[in-house]
Tab-separated table of C-alpha atoms and ligand atoms in Angstrom:
chain	number	residue	atom	x	y	z
A	1	MET	CA	-16.693	-48.851	23.207
A	2	SER	CA	-20.074	-50.342	22.367
A	3	LEU	CA	-20.364	-53.220	19.952
A	4	ALA	CA	-22.499	-53.007	16.826
A	5	LEU	CA	-22.279	-56.714	16.199
A	6	ALA	CA	-20.972	-59.711	18.082
A	7	PHE	CA	-20.750	-63.365	17.082
A	8	ARG	CA	-20.002	-65.572	20.082
A	9	ASP	CA	-18.925	-69.137	19.495
A	10	VAL	CA	-21.388	-69.480	16.633
A	11	GLY	CA	-21.940	-72.783	14.875
A	12	LYS	CA	-23.961	-73.046	11.677
A	13	ARG	CA	-24.526	-75.941	9.344
A	14	PHE	CA	-26.510	-76.618	6.210
A	15	GLY	CA	-27.407	-80.286	6.385
A	16	GLU	CA	-24.085	-82.054	6.726
A	17	THR	CA	-22.000	-79.023	5.721
A	18	ARG	CA	-20.513	-77.135	8.649
A	19	VAL	CA	-20.413	-73.557	7.454
A	20	LEU	CA	-19.370	-71.775	10.655
A	21	GLU	CA	-17.568	-73.398	13.564
A	22	ALA	CA	-16.732	-71.736	16.862
A	23	PHE	CA	-16.978	-68.458	15.017
A	24	ASP	CA	-16.156	-65.356	17.051
A	25	LEU	CA	-16.264	-61.794	15.816
A	26	GLU	CA	-16.734	-58.446	17.530
A	27	VAL	CA	-17.401	-55.316	15.526
A	28	PRO	CA	-17.264	-52.014	17.451
A	29	SER	CA	-19.745	-49.311	16.486
A	30	GLY	CA	-18.513	-47.197	13.619
A	31	GLU	CA	-15.910	-49.676	12.460
A	32	LYS	CA	-15.316	-50.438	8.797
A	33	LEU	CA	-14.588	-54.124	8.661
A	34	ALA	CA	-13.555	-55.977	5.531
A	35	ILE	CA	-14.109	-59.741	5.395
A	36	ILE	CA	-12.018	-61.669	2.910
A	37	GLY	CA	-11.576	-65.346	2.248
A	38	PRO	CA	-11.918	-68.090	-0.333
A	39	SER	CA	-15.191	-69.113	-1.898
A	40	GLY	CA	-17.319	-71.183	0.459
A	41	SER	CA	-15.521	-69.992	3.594
A	42	GLY	CA	-18.773	-68.643	5.053
A	43	LYS	CA	-18.463	-64.898	4.432
A	44	SER	CA	-21.946	-64.435	3.010
A	45	THR	CA	-23.378	-66.624	5.738
A	46	VAL	CA	-21.953	-64.275	8.384
A	47	LEU	CA	-23.677	-61.297	6.765
A	48	ARG	CA	-26.942	-63.190	6.224
A	49	ILE	CA	-27.024	-64.191	9.890
A	50	ALA	CA	-26.402	-60.579	10.925
A	51	MET	CA	-29.258	-59.516	8.592
A	52	ALA	CA	-31.485	-62.154	10.202
A	53	LEU	CA	-32.029	-63.886	6.875
A	54	GLU	CA	-30.478	-67.016	8.328
A	55	GLY	CA	-30.534	-68.510	11.821
A	56	ILE	CA	-27.751	-70.303	13.674
A	57	ASP	CA	-27.405	-73.661	15.401
A	58	THR	CA	-25.213	-72.906	18.405
A	59	GLY	CA	-23.785	-69.848	20.127
A	60	ARG	CA	-25.149	-66.351	20.122
A	61	VAL	CA	-25.334	-63.263	17.918
A	62	GLU	CA	-25.887	-59.746	19.221
A	63	LEU	CA	-26.838	-56.792	17.057
A	64	MET	CA	-26.616	-53.272	18.503
A	65	GLY	CA	-26.572	-54.646	22.015
A	66	GLU	CA	-29.597	-56.910	21.627
A	67	THR	CA	-29.685	-60.639	21.223
A	68	LEU	CA	-30.617	-61.543	17.665
A	69	TRP	CA	-29.911	-65.273	17.721
A	70	GLU	CA	-29.318	-67.615	20.600
A	71	GLY	CA	-28.896	-71.252	19.662
A	72	THR	CA	-31.710	-72.538	17.479
A	73	ARG	CA	-34.286	-70.300	19.166
A	74	ARG	CA	-36.005	-68.151	16.577
A	75	PRO	CA	-37.350	-64.795	17.757
A	76	PRO	CA	-41.027	-64.175	16.949
A	77	GLU	CA	-41.644	-62.605	13.536
A	78	ARG	CA	-42.366	-59.154	14.989
A	79	GLU	CA	-39.239	-59.142	17.101
A	80	LEU	CA	-37.167	-60.276	14.132
A	81	ARG	CA	-38.520	-57.422	12.050
A	82	ARG	CA	-37.705	-54.887	14.755
A	83	LEU	CA	-34.164	-56.204	15.018
A	84	ARG	CA	-33.738	-56.168	11.245
A	85	LEU	CA	-34.152	-52.396	11.280
A	86	GLN	CA	-30.725	-52.225	12.913
A	87	ALA	CA	-29.064	-53.509	9.760
A	88	GLY	CA	-29.271	-52.904	6.038
A	89	MET	CA	-27.897	-55.112	3.316
A	90	VAL	CA	-26.669	-54.686	-0.233
A	91	PHE	CA	-26.575	-57.826	-2.324
A	92	GLN	CA	-24.270	-59.038	-5.046
A	93	HIS	CA	-27.132	-59.185	-7.533
A	94	PHE	CA	-28.775	-55.892	-6.482
A	95	ASN	CA	-32.268	-57.382	-5.981
A	96	LEU	CA	-33.973	-54.127	-6.895
A	97	PHE	CA	-37.760	-54.373	-7.164
A	98	PRO	CA	-38.183	-54.455	-10.958
A	99	HIS	CA	-41.813	-53.263	-10.960
A	100	MET	CA	-41.053	-50.059	-9.034
A	101	SER	CA	-39.361	-46.920	-10.286
A	102	VAL	CA	-35.922	-46.155	-8.948
A	103	LEU	CA	-37.425	-43.587	-6.616
A	104	GLU	CA	-40.106	-45.933	-5.284
A	105	ASN	CA	-37.491	-48.612	-4.657
A	106	ILE	CA	-35.991	-46.143	-2.208
A	107	TRP	CA	-39.048	-44.557	-0.556
A	108	ARG	CA	-41.275	-47.630	-0.309
A	109	ALA	CA	-39.757	-49.143	2.834
A	110	PRO	CA	-39.486	-45.845	4.736
A	111	VAL	CA	-43.203	-45.285	4.070
A	112	ASP	CA	-44.519	-48.826	4.619
A	113	VAL	CA	-42.124	-49.975	7.315
A	114	ALA	CA	-40.934	-46.854	9.129
A	115	GLY	CA	-44.252	-45.006	8.733
A	116	ILE	CA	-42.713	-41.849	7.295
A	117	GLY	CA	-44.962	-39.587	5.195
A	118	ARG	CA	-44.799	-40.155	1.476
A	119	GLU	CA	-43.656	-36.627	0.698
A	120	GLU	CA	-40.840	-36.595	3.196
A	121	ALA	CA	-39.773	-40.083	2.137
A	122	GLU	CA	-39.605	-38.985	-1.505
A	123	THR	CA	-37.546	-35.945	-0.602
A	124	ARG	CA	-35.137	-38.135	1.320
A	125	ALA	CA	-35.048	-40.617	-1.539
A	126	ARG	CA	-34.060	-37.829	-3.962
A	127	GLU	CA	-31.317	-36.689	-1.608
A	128	LEU	CA	-29.963	-40.214	-1.429
A	129	LEU	CA	-30.127	-40.539	-5.195
A	130	SER	CA	-28.037	-37.430	-5.667
A	131	ARG	CA	-25.589	-38.731	-3.094
A	132	VAL	CA	-25.033	-41.796	-5.255
A	133	GLY	CA	-24.914	-39.626	-8.377
A	134	LEU	CA	-28.229	-40.699	-9.894
A	135	ALA	CA	-30.508	-37.737	-9.251
A	136	GLU	CA	-31.642	-37.632	-12.864
A	137	ARG	CA	-32.658	-41.324	-12.978
A	138	ALA	CA	-35.363	-41.091	-10.289
A	139	GLU	CA	-38.212	-41.972	-12.641
A	140	ALA	CA	-36.358	-44.732	-14.521
A	141	MET	CA	-37.260	-48.391	-14.086
A	142	PRO	CA	-34.495	-50.654	-12.807
A	143	ASP	CA	-34.115	-52.551	-16.087
A	144	GLN	CA	-33.206	-49.302	-17.804
A	145	LEU	CA	-30.099	-48.939	-15.630
A	146	SER	CA	-26.595	-50.309	-15.996
A	147	GLY	CA	-25.303	-52.738	-13.380
A	148	GLY	CA	-23.293	-50.042	-11.648
A	149	GLN	CA	-26.298	-47.761	-11.510
A	150	LYS	CA	-28.507	-50.549	-10.143
A	151	GLN	CA	-26.061	-51.234	-7.379
A	152	ARG	CA	-25.870	-47.558	-6.452
A	153	VAL	CA	-29.681	-47.491	-6.230
A	154	ALA	CA	-29.565	-50.601	-4.044
A	155	ILE	CA	-27.148	-48.852	-1.714
A	156	ALA	CA	-29.433	-45.807	-1.549
A	157	ARG	CA	-32.415	-48.080	-0.867
A	158	ALA	CA	-30.689	-49.699	2.107
A	159	LEU	CA	-29.489	-46.342	3.429
A	160	ALA	CA	-33.016	-44.929	3.275
A	161	MET	CA	-33.940	-46.964	6.349
A	162	ARG	CA	-30.976	-45.346	8.175
A	163	PRO	CA	-29.684	-48.550	9.731
A	164	PRO	CA	-26.699	-48.189	12.069
A	165	VAL	CA	-25.086	-51.260	10.498
A	166	MET	CA	-24.613	-51.765	6.749
A	167	LEU	CA	-23.715	-55.115	5.246
A	168	PHE	CA	-22.200	-55.317	1.757
A	169	ASP	CA	-21.889	-58.745	0.169
A	170	GLU	CA	-19.513	-58.626	-2.799
A	171	VAL	CA	-21.395	-55.685	-4.204
A	172	THR	CA	-19.051	-55.263	-7.184
A	173	SER	CA	-18.638	-58.936	-8.145
A	174	ALA	CA	-21.510	-59.014	-10.635
A	175	LEU	CA	-20.431	-55.804	-12.363
A	176	ASP	CA	-18.566	-55.235	-15.598
A	177	PRO	CA	-15.061	-54.046	-14.727
A	178	GLU	CA	-15.661	-50.501	-15.955
A	179	MET	CA	-18.527	-50.096	-13.468
A	180	VAL	CA	-16.716	-51.263	-10.357
A	181	GLY	CA	-15.148	-47.863	-9.766
A	182	GLU	CA	-18.396	-45.917	-9.508
A	183	VAL	CA	-19.766	-48.282	-6.853
A	184	LEU	CA	-16.537	-48.340	-4.854
A	185	GLY	CA	-16.613	-44.536	-5.021
A	186	VAL	CA	-20.015	-44.508	-3.314
A	187	LEU	CA	-18.769	-46.903	-0.639
A	188	ARG	CA	-15.716	-44.747	-0.073
A	189	ASP	CA	-17.865	-41.640	0.428
A	190	LEU	CA	-19.991	-43.555	2.890
A	191	ALA	CA	-16.939	-44.723	4.800
A	192	ASP	CA	-15.433	-41.234	4.843
A	193	GLN	CA	-18.610	-39.733	6.131
A	194	GLY	CA	-18.462	-42.033	9.140
A	195	GLY	CA	-21.097	-42.860	11.707
A	196	ILE	CA	-22.161	-46.129	10.113
A	197	THR	CA	-20.760	-49.515	10.984
A	198	MET	CA	-19.809	-51.207	7.726
A	199	LEU	CA	-19.114	-54.865	7.045
A	200	LEU	CA	-17.796	-55.449	3.555
A	201	VAL	CA	-17.288	-58.860	2.052
A	202	THR	CA	-15.065	-58.186	-0.914
A	203	HIS	CA	-12.509	-59.523	-3.339
A	204	GLU	CA	-11.183	-56.028	-3.992
A	205	MET	CA	-8.054	-56.236	-1.833
A	206	GLN	CA	-6.739	-52.836	-2.821
A	207	PHE	CA	-10.035	-51.220	-1.919
A	208	ALA	CA	-10.334	-53.148	1.353
A	209	ALA	CA	-6.834	-52.059	2.325
A	210	GLU	CA	-7.742	-48.436	1.619
A	211	ILE	CA	-11.002	-48.017	3.476
A	212	ALA	CA	-11.131	-50.738	6.151
A	213	ASP	CA	-10.113	-50.132	9.750
A	214	ARG	CA	-9.699	-53.861	10.162
A	215	VAL	CA	-9.612	-56.937	7.963
A	216	VAL	CA	-10.730	-60.426	8.853
A	217	PHE	CA	-9.560	-63.408	6.832
A	218	MET	CA	-11.963	-66.361	7.002
A	219	ASP	CA	-11.367	-69.924	5.967
A	220	GLY	CA	-13.404	-73.038	6.665
A	221	GLY	CA	-15.972	-71.182	8.742
A	222	ARG	CA	-13.479	-69.640	11.170
A	223	VAL	CA	-11.559	-66.418	11.566
A	224	VAL	CA	-8.004	-67.306	10.653
A	225	GLU	CA	-6.400	-63.885	10.763
A	226	ASP	CA	-7.671	-60.620	12.146
A	227	GLY	CA	-5.879	-57.294	12.181
A	228	PRO	CA	-5.277	-53.957	10.471
A	229	PRO	CA	-5.135	-53.997	6.663
A	230	SER	CA	-1.414	-53.330	6.775
A	231	GLN	CA	-1.038	-56.716	8.447
A	232	VAL	CA	-3.735	-58.983	6.998
A	233	ILE	CA	-3.423	-57.733	3.440
A	234	GLY	CA	0.008	-56.102	3.576
A	235	ALA	CA	2.030	-58.625	5.553
A	236	PRO	CA	-0.071	-61.626	6.570
A	237	VAL	CA	1.237	-63.828	9.353
A	238	GLU	CA	-0.862	-66.953	8.780
A	239	PRO	CA	0.238	-69.305	6.004
A	240	ARG	CA	-3.383	-69.730	4.829
A	241	THR	CA	-3.831	-65.982	4.488
A	242	ARG	CA	-0.626	-65.794	2.466
A	243	ALA	CA	-1.704	-68.630	0.213
A	244	PHE	CA	-5.090	-66.980	-0.339
A	245	LEU	CA	-3.649	-63.556	-1.120
A	246	ALA	CA	-1.103	-65.118	-3.438
A	247	SER	CA	-3.890	-66.858	-5.369
A	248	VAL	CA	-5.956	-63.658	-5.523
A	249	LEU	CA	-2.966	-61.725	-6.831
A	250	ARG	CA	-2.248	-64.431	-9.398
A	251	GLY	CA	-5.880	-64.125	-10.465
A	252	ALA	CA	-5.462	-60.374	-10.806
A	253	ASP	CA	-2.322	-60.878	-12.909
A	254	VAL	CA	-4.127	-63.286	-15.178
A	255	ARG	CA	-6.936	-60.791	-15.654
A	256	ALA	CA	-4.456	-57.990	-16.343
A	257	ASP	CA	-2.793	-60.052	-19.109
B	1	MET	CA	-85.501	-81.830	-41.222
B	2	THR	CA	-84.879	-78.227	-42.191
B	3	PHE	CA	-83.860	-75.395	-39.927
B	4	ASP	CA	-86.985	-73.432	-38.967
B	5	TRP	CA	-85.871	-69.815	-38.769
B	6	ALA	CA	-89.198	-68.542	-37.445
B	7	TYR	CA	-89.124	-71.068	-34.611
B	8	ALA	CA	-85.509	-70.173	-33.854
B	9	ALA	CA	-86.435	-66.508	-33.607
B	10	ALA	CA	-89.314	-67.330	-31.309
B	11	ILE	CA	-87.195	-69.239	-28.786
B	12	LEU	CA	-84.248	-66.866	-28.926
B	13	PRO	CA	-85.378	-64.584	-26.057
B	14	ALA	CA	-85.742	-67.516	-23.661
B	15	LEU	CA	-82.353	-68.860	-24.674
B	16	LEU	CA	-80.753	-65.461	-24.175
B	17	GLU	CA	-82.192	-65.398	-20.682
B	18	GLY	CA	-80.498	-68.732	-20.074
B	19	LEU	CA	-77.286	-67.340	-21.524
B	20	VAL	CA	-77.385	-64.521	-18.993
B	21	ILE	CA	-77.465	-67.131	-16.214
B	22	THR	CA	-74.560	-68.968	-17.870
B	23	VAL	CA	-72.490	-65.808	-18.072
B	24	GLN	CA	-73.415	-64.918	-14.503
B	25	ALA	CA	-72.349	-68.326	-13.237
B	26	THR	CA	-69.074	-68.052	-15.142
B	27	ALA	CA	-68.296	-64.550	-13.921
B	28	LEU	CA	-69.098	-65.242	-10.271
B	29	GLY	CA	-67.477	-68.670	-10.430
B	30	MET	CA	-64.339	-67.030	-11.748
B	31	VAL	CA	-64.331	-64.470	-8.942
B	32	VAL	CA	-64.464	-67.346	-6.458
B	33	ALA	CA	-61.775	-69.285	-8.336
B	34	LEU	CA	-59.408	-66.318	-8.608
B	35	THR	CA	-59.649	-65.276	-4.959
B	36	LEU	CA	-59.790	-68.727	-3.396
B	37	GLY	CA	-57.030	-69.933	-5.729
B	38	LEU	CA	-54.806	-67.027	-4.738
B	39	ALA	CA	-55.477	-67.589	-1.056
B	40	MET	CA	-54.576	-71.262	-1.432
B	41	ALA	CA	-51.386	-70.484	-3.358
B	42	VAL	CA	-50.260	-67.932	-0.759
B	43	VAL	CA	-51.030	-70.238	2.163
B	44	ARG	CA	-49.131	-73.053	0.466
B	45	GLN	CA	-46.067	-70.888	0.086
B	46	GLY	CA	-46.161	-68.790	3.230
B	47	GLY	CA	-48.580	-70.352	5.697
B	48	PRO	CA	-47.937	-72.856	8.473
B	49	ARG	CA	-46.605	-76.164	7.234
B	50	TRP	CA	-49.631	-78.251	8.243
B	51	LEU	CA	-52.015	-75.824	6.545
B	52	GLY	CA	-49.938	-75.695	3.366
B	53	TRP	CA	-49.899	-79.474	3.300
B	54	SER	CA	-53.672	-79.694	3.792
B	55	VAL	CA	-54.280	-77.206	1.013
B	56	GLY	CA	-51.976	-79.208	-1.246
B	57	GLN	CA	-53.962	-82.377	-0.549
B	58	PHE	CA	-57.230	-80.561	-1.151
B	59	ILE	CA	-55.998	-79.237	-4.515
B	60	GLU	CA	-54.891	-82.733	-5.482
B	61	PHE	CA	-58.273	-84.140	-4.518
B	62	VAL	CA	-60.273	-81.520	-6.415
B	63	ARG	CA	-58.180	-81.947	-9.536
B	64	SER	CA	-58.524	-85.715	-9.449
B	65	THR	CA	-62.316	-85.873	-9.309
B	66	PRO	CA	-64.801	-84.840	-12.009
B	67	LEU	CA	-66.588	-81.540	-11.696
B	68	LEU	CA	-69.931	-83.288	-12.207
B	69	ILE	CA	-69.405	-85.390	-9.105
B	70	GLN	CA	-68.384	-82.328	-7.106
B	71	LEU	CA	-71.562	-80.616	-8.310
B	72	TYR	CA	-73.799	-83.493	-7.213
B	73	PHE	CA	-71.913	-83.763	-3.956
B	74	LEU	CA	-72.489	-80.112	-3.032
B	75	PHE	CA	-76.062	-80.186	-4.344
B	76	TYR	CA	-77.133	-83.172	-2.248
B	77	VAL	CA	-74.809	-82.942	0.767
B	78	LEU	CA	-74.854	-79.233	1.603
B	79	PRO	CA	-78.605	-79.232	2.451
B	80	GLU	CA	-78.039	-82.255	4.682
B	81	ILE	CA	-75.528	-80.334	6.788
B	82	GLY	CA	-77.885	-77.378	6.985
B	83	VAL	CA	-76.468	-75.183	4.232
B	84	ALA	CA	-79.353	-74.131	2.018
B	85	LEU	CA	-78.129	-72.635	-1.244
B	86	SER	CA	-80.038	-72.107	-4.462
B	87	PRO	CA	-79.038	-74.439	-7.322
B	88	LEU	CA	-77.318	-71.500	-9.041
B	89	ALA	CA	-75.328	-70.572	-5.931
B	90	THR	CA	-74.366	-74.219	-5.481
B	91	GLY	CA	-73.227	-74.341	-9.090
B	92	ILE	CA	-71.179	-71.163	-8.732
B	93	LEU	CA	-69.564	-72.538	-5.603
B	94	ALA	CA	-68.692	-75.821	-7.302
B	95	LEU	CA	-67.282	-74.122	-10.392
B	96	GLY	CA	-65.352	-71.689	-8.198
B	97	VAL	CA	-63.822	-74.311	-5.929
B	98	HIS	CA	-63.025	-76.633	-8.818
B	99	TYR	CA	-61.252	-73.992	-10.837
B	100	ALA	CA	-59.629	-72.485	-7.727
B	101	ALA	CA	-57.572	-75.665	-7.525
B	102	TYR	CA	-56.293	-75.098	-11.071
B	103	CYS	CA	-55.798	-71.366	-10.555
B	104	ALA	CA	-53.805	-72.073	-7.388
B	105	GLU	CA	-51.323	-74.071	-9.445
B	106	VAL	CA	-51.044	-71.258	-11.973
B	107	TYR	CA	-50.468	-68.711	-9.221
B	108	ARG	CA	-47.884	-70.998	-7.706
B	109	ALA	CA	-45.900	-71.008	-10.925
B	110	GLY	CA	-45.990	-67.220	-10.925
B	111	ILE	CA	-44.898	-67.025	-7.296
B	112	ASN	CA	-42.050	-69.459	-7.931
B	113	GLY	CA	-40.923	-67.178	-10.742
B	114	VAL	CA	-40.083	-64.465	-8.202
B	115	SER	CA	-36.464	-64.942	-7.168
B	116	ARG	CA	-35.359	-65.598	-3.610
B	117	GLY	CA	-33.377	-62.380	-3.770
B	118	GLN	CA	-36.621	-60.406	-3.946
B	119	TRP	CA	-37.881	-61.997	-0.721
B	120	GLU	CA	-34.557	-61.349	0.958
B	121	ALA	CA	-34.385	-57.738	-0.185
B	122	ALA	CA	-37.884	-57.192	1.203
B	123	ALA	CA	-37.004	-58.869	4.506
B	124	SER	CA	-33.784	-56.882	4.839
B	125	LEU	CA	-35.776	-53.661	4.500
B	126	GLY	CA	-38.085	-54.757	7.303
B	127	PHE	CA	-41.213	-55.556	5.254
B	128	SER	CA	-43.729	-57.748	7.073
B	129	PRO	CA	-44.809	-60.965	5.354
B	130	TRP	CA	-48.048	-59.294	4.280
B	131	GLN	CA	-46.214	-56.236	2.907
B	132	THR	CA	-43.794	-58.519	1.104
B	133	TRP	CA	-46.669	-60.311	-0.635
B	134	ARG	CA	-48.532	-57.150	-1.466
B	135	ARG	CA	-45.699	-54.828	-2.485
B	136	VAL	CA	-43.023	-57.147	-3.809
B	137	VAL	CA	-44.085	-60.690	-4.660
B	138	LEU	CA	-47.603	-60.507	-6.079
B	139	PRO	CA	-47.002	-57.469	-8.321
B	140	GLN	CA	-44.305	-59.563	-9.992
B	141	ALA	CA	-46.010	-62.959	-9.807
B	142	LEU	CA	-49.439	-62.021	-11.160
B	143	PRO	CA	-48.954	-60.258	-14.524
B	144	PRO	CA	-47.149	-63.200	-16.154
B	145	VAL	CA	-49.946	-65.644	-15.230
B	146	ILE	CA	-52.906	-63.534	-16.346
B	147	PRO	CA	-53.124	-65.226	-19.780
B	148	ALA	CA	-53.085	-68.692	-18.190
B	149	LEU	CA	-55.854	-67.634	-15.811
B	150	GLY	CA	-57.789	-66.317	-18.814
B	151	ASN	CA	-57.644	-69.767	-20.381
B	152	TYR	CA	-59.315	-71.201	-17.293
B	153	LEU	CA	-62.034	-68.590	-17.622
B	154	VAL	CA	-62.870	-69.987	-21.062
B	155	ALA	CA	-62.662	-73.549	-19.782
B	156	MET	CA	-65.036	-72.720	-16.950
B	157	PHE	CA	-67.467	-71.067	-19.346
B	158	LYS	CA	-67.581	-74.243	-21.406
B	159	ASP	CA	-68.203	-76.288	-18.260
B	160	THR	CA	-71.272	-74.305	-17.154
B	161	PRO	CA	-73.733	-76.563	-19.060
B	162	LEU	CA	-72.929	-79.144	-16.381
B	163	LEU	CA	-75.000	-76.973	-14.067
B	164	SER	CA	-78.083	-78.189	-15.912
B	165	ALA	CA	-77.531	-81.444	-14.011
B	166	ILE	CA	-78.540	-79.676	-10.809
B	167	THR	CA	-81.531	-77.897	-12.396
B	168	VAL	CA	-79.899	-74.508	-12.928
B	169	MET	CA	-81.735	-72.698	-15.723
B	170	GLU	CA	-78.608	-71.939	-17.678
B	171	VAL	CA	-78.735	-71.891	-21.442
B	172	LEU	CA	-78.458	-75.625	-22.092
B	173	GLN	CA	-81.173	-76.419	-19.572
B	174	VAL	CA	-83.448	-73.889	-21.279
B	175	ALA	CA	-82.663	-75.451	-24.658
B	176	LYS	CA	-83.466	-78.952	-23.417
B	177	ILE	CA	-86.767	-77.850	-21.934
B	178	THR	CA	-87.700	-75.904	-25.063
B	179	GLY	CA	-86.834	-78.887	-27.209
B	180	ALA	CA	-88.847	-81.254	-25.057
B	181	GLU	CA	-91.912	-79.016	-25.275
B	182	SER	CA	-91.910	-78.735	-29.060
B	183	PHE	CA	-90.158	-81.976	-29.988
B	184	ARG	CA	-87.657	-79.874	-31.975
B	185	TYR	CA	-84.047	-79.981	-30.781
B	186	LEU	CA	-82.239	-78.792	-33.920
B	187	GLU	CA	-82.938	-75.081	-33.455
B	188	PRO	CA	-82.386	-74.703	-29.688
B	189	LEU	CA	-79.208	-76.795	-29.642
B	190	THR	CA	-77.822	-75.093	-32.745
B	191	LEU	CA	-78.455	-71.701	-31.212
B	192	VAL	CA	-76.781	-72.729	-27.965
B	193	GLY	CA	-73.773	-73.991	-29.906
B	194	VAL	CA	-73.518	-70.736	-31.818
B	195	MET	CA	-73.755	-68.739	-28.597
B	196	PHE	CA	-70.919	-70.686	-26.996
B	197	LEU	CA	-68.864	-70.398	-30.158
B	198	ALA	CA	-69.335	-66.636	-30.342
B	199	LEU	CA	-68.506	-66.004	-26.688
B	200	SER	CA	-65.540	-68.384	-26.706
B	201	LEU	CA	-64.106	-66.684	-29.760
B	202	ALA	CA	-64.547	-63.288	-28.126
B	203	ALA	CA	-62.860	-64.555	-24.971
B	204	ALA	CA	-59.990	-66.049	-26.979
B	205	GLN	CA	-59.505	-62.653	-28.560
B	206	LEU	CA	-59.411	-61.100	-25.111
B	207	ILE	CA	-56.808	-63.598	-23.956
B	208	ARG	CA	-54.606	-62.920	-26.964
B	209	GLY	CA	-54.773	-59.273	-25.982
B	210	LEU	CA	-53.808	-60.166	-22.405
B	211	GLU	CA	-50.906	-62.231	-23.677
B	212	ARG	CA	-49.663	-59.318	-25.716
B	213	ARG	CA	-49.954	-57.092	-22.703
B	214	PHE	CA	-48.631	-59.384	-19.967
B	215	GLY	CA	-47.146	-62.358	-21.789
B	216	ARG	CA	-43.503	-61.651	-21.101
B	217	LEU	CA	-42.364	-63.188	-17.859
B	218	GLY	CA	-41.290	-60.592	-15.313
B	219	ARG	CA	-37.570	-60.677	-14.791
B	220	ALA	CA	-35.614	-59.675	-11.677
B	221	ALA	CA	-33.522	-56.524	-11.789
C	301	ATP	N1	-28.840	-72.233	1.668
C	301	ATP	C1	-27.789	-73.074	1.669
C	301	ATP	N2	-27.996	-74.395	1.637
C	301	ATP	C2	-26.956	-75.251	1.640
C	301	ATP	N3	-25.675	-74.881	1.686
C	301	ATP	C3	-25.398	-73.579	1.720
C	301	ATP	C4	-26.432	-72.600	1.712
C	301	ATP	N4	-25.876	-71.377	1.745
C	301	ATP	C5	-24.542	-71.595	1.790
C	301	ATP	N5	-24.250	-72.903	1.764
C	301	ATP	C6	-22.911	-73.484	1.827
C	301	ATP	O1	-22.245	-72.903	2.902
C	301	ATP	C7	-20.878	-72.685	2.604
C	301	ATP	C8	-20.520	-71.230	2.834
C	301	ATP	O2	-21.288	-70.437	1.945
C	301	ATP	P1	-21.120	-68.872	1.864
C	301	ATP	O3	-22.044	-68.427	0.801
C	301	ATP	O4	-21.264	-68.267	3.195
C	301	ATP	O5	-19.625	-68.732	1.373
C	301	ATP	P2	-18.864	-67.446	0.843
C	301	ATP	O6	-17.625	-67.320	1.670
C	301	ATP	O7	-19.760	-66.279	0.803
C	301	ATP	O8	-18.447	-67.872	-0.638
C	301	ATP	P3	-18.395	-67.020	-1.974
C	301	ATP	O9	-17.099	-66.254	-1.948
C	301	ATP	O10	-18.406	-68.047	-3.053
C	301	ATP	O11	-19.590	-66.125	-2.005
C	301	ATP	C9	-20.683	-73.133	1.174
C	301	ATP	O12	-20.128	-74.441	1.195
C	301	ATP	C10	-22.079	-73.161	0.611
C	301	ATP	O13	-22.191	-74.146	-0.373
C	302	MG	MG1	-20.641	-65.148	-0.750
């Protein structure tokens, strides 16, 4: 089976902070991978490296069979842009373009970057909007939307470029609790539909257990436990995974009180 | 000495001709300042490190030396290196470059107001650096700084009399010559003052309008 993404012995530091150390991860095409772990363990960094927003220091990263990063070598700007088309990213804080309508947020990159005609791009944008349940908000400006709606638009925007790999970085963490469900619903549909490789960094253990094929628990810049959700979330083997899940569940209890 | 209305009326046409030059110098100077300032701000943020650094030093230098000296410098040195510009063109260039340094700082504040997430969203969608500037960053960075740029327009307008130092026939130069011919300075200088007052007030009104229209800082969604 071909690999969508591969991290091979990757090291990454910010100044004195070692963020990733001897980090290895292989993601087969079409897999839905959940990444969990405590704050500061390097989860976002993994996604940002895969999105080519961040380089690495040692090792090698391959995206859809091509080398994205190798040591500190930085591919030329053009090459980087071509490789970026293989991945799309959805951010915790949406990062919608506030000066563009919802619809333009979605069609702008297909037109400017992929060179698709404006009319076709708008049609596709409307289709995507109805897929995320926002067909009637096409002409709205982002600041007129709720957090959940913004995040659904952000998902549609990333999908519009039809990347084979989608990266989701805690996409429900900035939302009010009553809006988490609508966004998870969109992710679930996407997962069910198949065909796209999905990496989800999430604190929603229940959700991760439901939709992921595989779960990776990270701590201190390494993969500590790696297996099916039934193992990593259901019956973790590693003491650190257990301790983490216990603290997450305690957190959930506290919130439920 | 009483104000001679008849004399004032007689010199008014000549003064208005000078005022046209003043307004011309301001308008063209501002075009230079706005475009060069933007180019410098963009290069500082997104250009090669050495170039950004050089531009930063240049801005520092321009802001630390008086406009009058820059005017004389261009007026006397440009011809020596083979660049023959009219006094007016030299004046416009000096005003433009001088105020470009200030505009660049204003633009920079606007650019810094665009969050890192916007740059990253643009990059993740595959936008080129140029597309990112044009489609994402500048449309958000510019509207909030328009009022501040407008203030520099007024400041530049009030600096144009300095161009009389390099023989440009702007309104103050005309007033001085008129006064010297008739030994009466009250009327020409009063008229010049009133002209500046009227145009500055009009410009201030314009800026208040701009502030109402663009004053709120753009926020990220
Ligand atoms: N640009 C940066 N400069 C300096 N340090 C950084 C930078 N980005 C991340 N770090 C550090 O790298 C480490 C890992 O960060 P990362 O954001 O990948 O963690 P995370 O697992 O996503 O955490 P969280 O759950 O809080 O989002 C942290 O210690 C963080 O402070
Ligand atoms: Mg994170």
